[in-house]
Amino acid sequence: MSTTLKIGLFGIGLEAYWEQFEGLEKRLSGYVDVVAGRLKTFGAEVVNLGLIDTPGKAFDAGHRFRSEDVDLIFLYVTTYALSSTVLPVVKRAKVPVIVLNLAPEAAIDYEWFNKLNDRTRMTGEWLAYCSACPVPEIASVFKRSGIPFYQVTGMLHNDPEAWKEIEEWIASAKVANMMYHNNLGVMGNYYSGMLDIYSNFTLHCAVLGGHIEIIEVDELSFIRGQVGAQEIKDKLKVFGEVFDVQPDCSAFELERAARTSVALDQLVSKYQLGSMAYYHKGTGNPQNKDTMSSVILGNSLLTANGVPVAGEYEIKNAQAMKIMDSFEAGGSFTEYYAMDFNDDVVLMGHDGPGHLAIAEGKIKVKPLQVYHGKVGNGLSVEMTVRYGAVTLLSVVETMDGKLLFLVAEAESVPGPILEIGNTNSRYRFPVGARKFVEQWNVHGPAHHCAVGIGHIASKIKKLGELLGVETVQVC
């Protein structure tokens, strides 16, 4: 499922000013239009209601935003205005609100201003720069009304910092929207005894939204049995284009993986999945064993194409991977492997699918004679996450029945890895390897997390604010 992000925008002013100060209303309306134009460049549909300057218009605006189904409201404070022109809008719309306190310029030209020799005109000019004045009043009313709100303070023009904040709020609202409409497929069962990964499905739907579709492995095996020779041939061509297939990969194993990959594509299409978590031993049923021991390449392709797939039935991590991927940062399945105290890095990776789009070079495909801790054997992928800035995200279920976002920013650095046919990277943390693992562990995450490229902790924090999820950043 998908839907376009809708943003509501309105400015506020005081109707009494318009007759007193010539041109002020038109000038402030123009500022609102400037904001609308900039918001559109961030890839959202904007419902711009212009200046709201009376309580009556405020009630109408609230109904309009509600009927338009906006996901987020930007309130542009253009000048002093009564809080009675704000509360009815936000209270009725019932979506998060960002207060934009944006002055038209960095400062008033005091010398020019004081030479106007027309106090009425001077007051009108002052009011055009008066955006900061009513923000405390608005904040007071929001706090007393139990309405959460967020602020961006800066300038309308020539202020990259302020507009970066605004862009991040929109990016985070997009991700919240994607998660709300996401279909998460869960196929198979938990890895027996991994108590940390067991999840509360209802909690996830209540907080993050979306739908969880429970899928039988038998269905994937059935679909796999219907795959034709040409479909396998076409998928093998894709494998050759996107993977670095090692010479010791047999044609038999490649065809087995290709057949399963085609079946996975059809399963995802049938249920319109946007993410998936899976695990199944496959014992006692040869068809299911054949299926589940040949999913890694197909799941890696899905992960790289907007359908992140987490192994070991790790629902929380499938959610974390989807969040990272929705931020266009990737989102690959990972866990601690080992620590390198000589280089002060943590080795992290996992067996199973990797995210091709964030790999350092092509992903290698290697045959494994055994899947450690799991049934069967077959092809696996080996990759390193692209060198440079990375962010780790864990979706944590807390003891008091809530979700928490646990975040860390780090660097993926070159160096030797374990060439064992798994994803594997070296990460250096600003607090050092020792402090990172201790500070990370103290919050009780599962042993899996998602890794993506870039430092995006500030975006994840904003997503947490929009969803009502606490965010903890350890570094």
CSV table of C-alpha atoms in Angstrom, one decimal, residues 336 339 348 396 406 433-448 474:
chain,number,residue,atom,x,y,z
A,336,TYR,CA,27.6,-8.0,16.6
A,339,MET,CA,35.3,-6.8,18.6
A,348,MET,CA,29.0,-6.6,12.6
A,396,VAL,CA,13.1,-2.1,21.0
A,406,LEU,CA,17.7,3.0,19.8
A,433,ALA,CA,34.0,0.2,20.7
A,434,ARG,CA,33.9,-0.6,24.5
A,435,LYS,CA,31.6,2.2,25.4
A,436,PHE,CA,29.4,1.7,22.4
A,437,VAL,CA,28.5,-1.9,23.2
A,438,GLU,CA,27.9,-1.2,26.8
A,439,GLN,CA,25.8,1.9,26.2
A,440,TRP,CA,23.9,0.1,23.4
A,441,ASN,CA,23.2,-3.0,25.5
A,442,VAL,CA,22.0,-1.2,28.6
A,443,HIS,CA,18.8,-0.3,26.8
A,444,GLY,CA,17.9,-4.0,26.2
A,445,PRO,CA,17.7,-4.3,22.4
A,446,ALA,CA,17.4,-7.6,20.6
A,447,HIS,CA,20.7,-8.8,19.3
A,448,HIS,CA,19.8,-7.7,15.8
A,474,VAL,CA,23.9,6.4,22.3
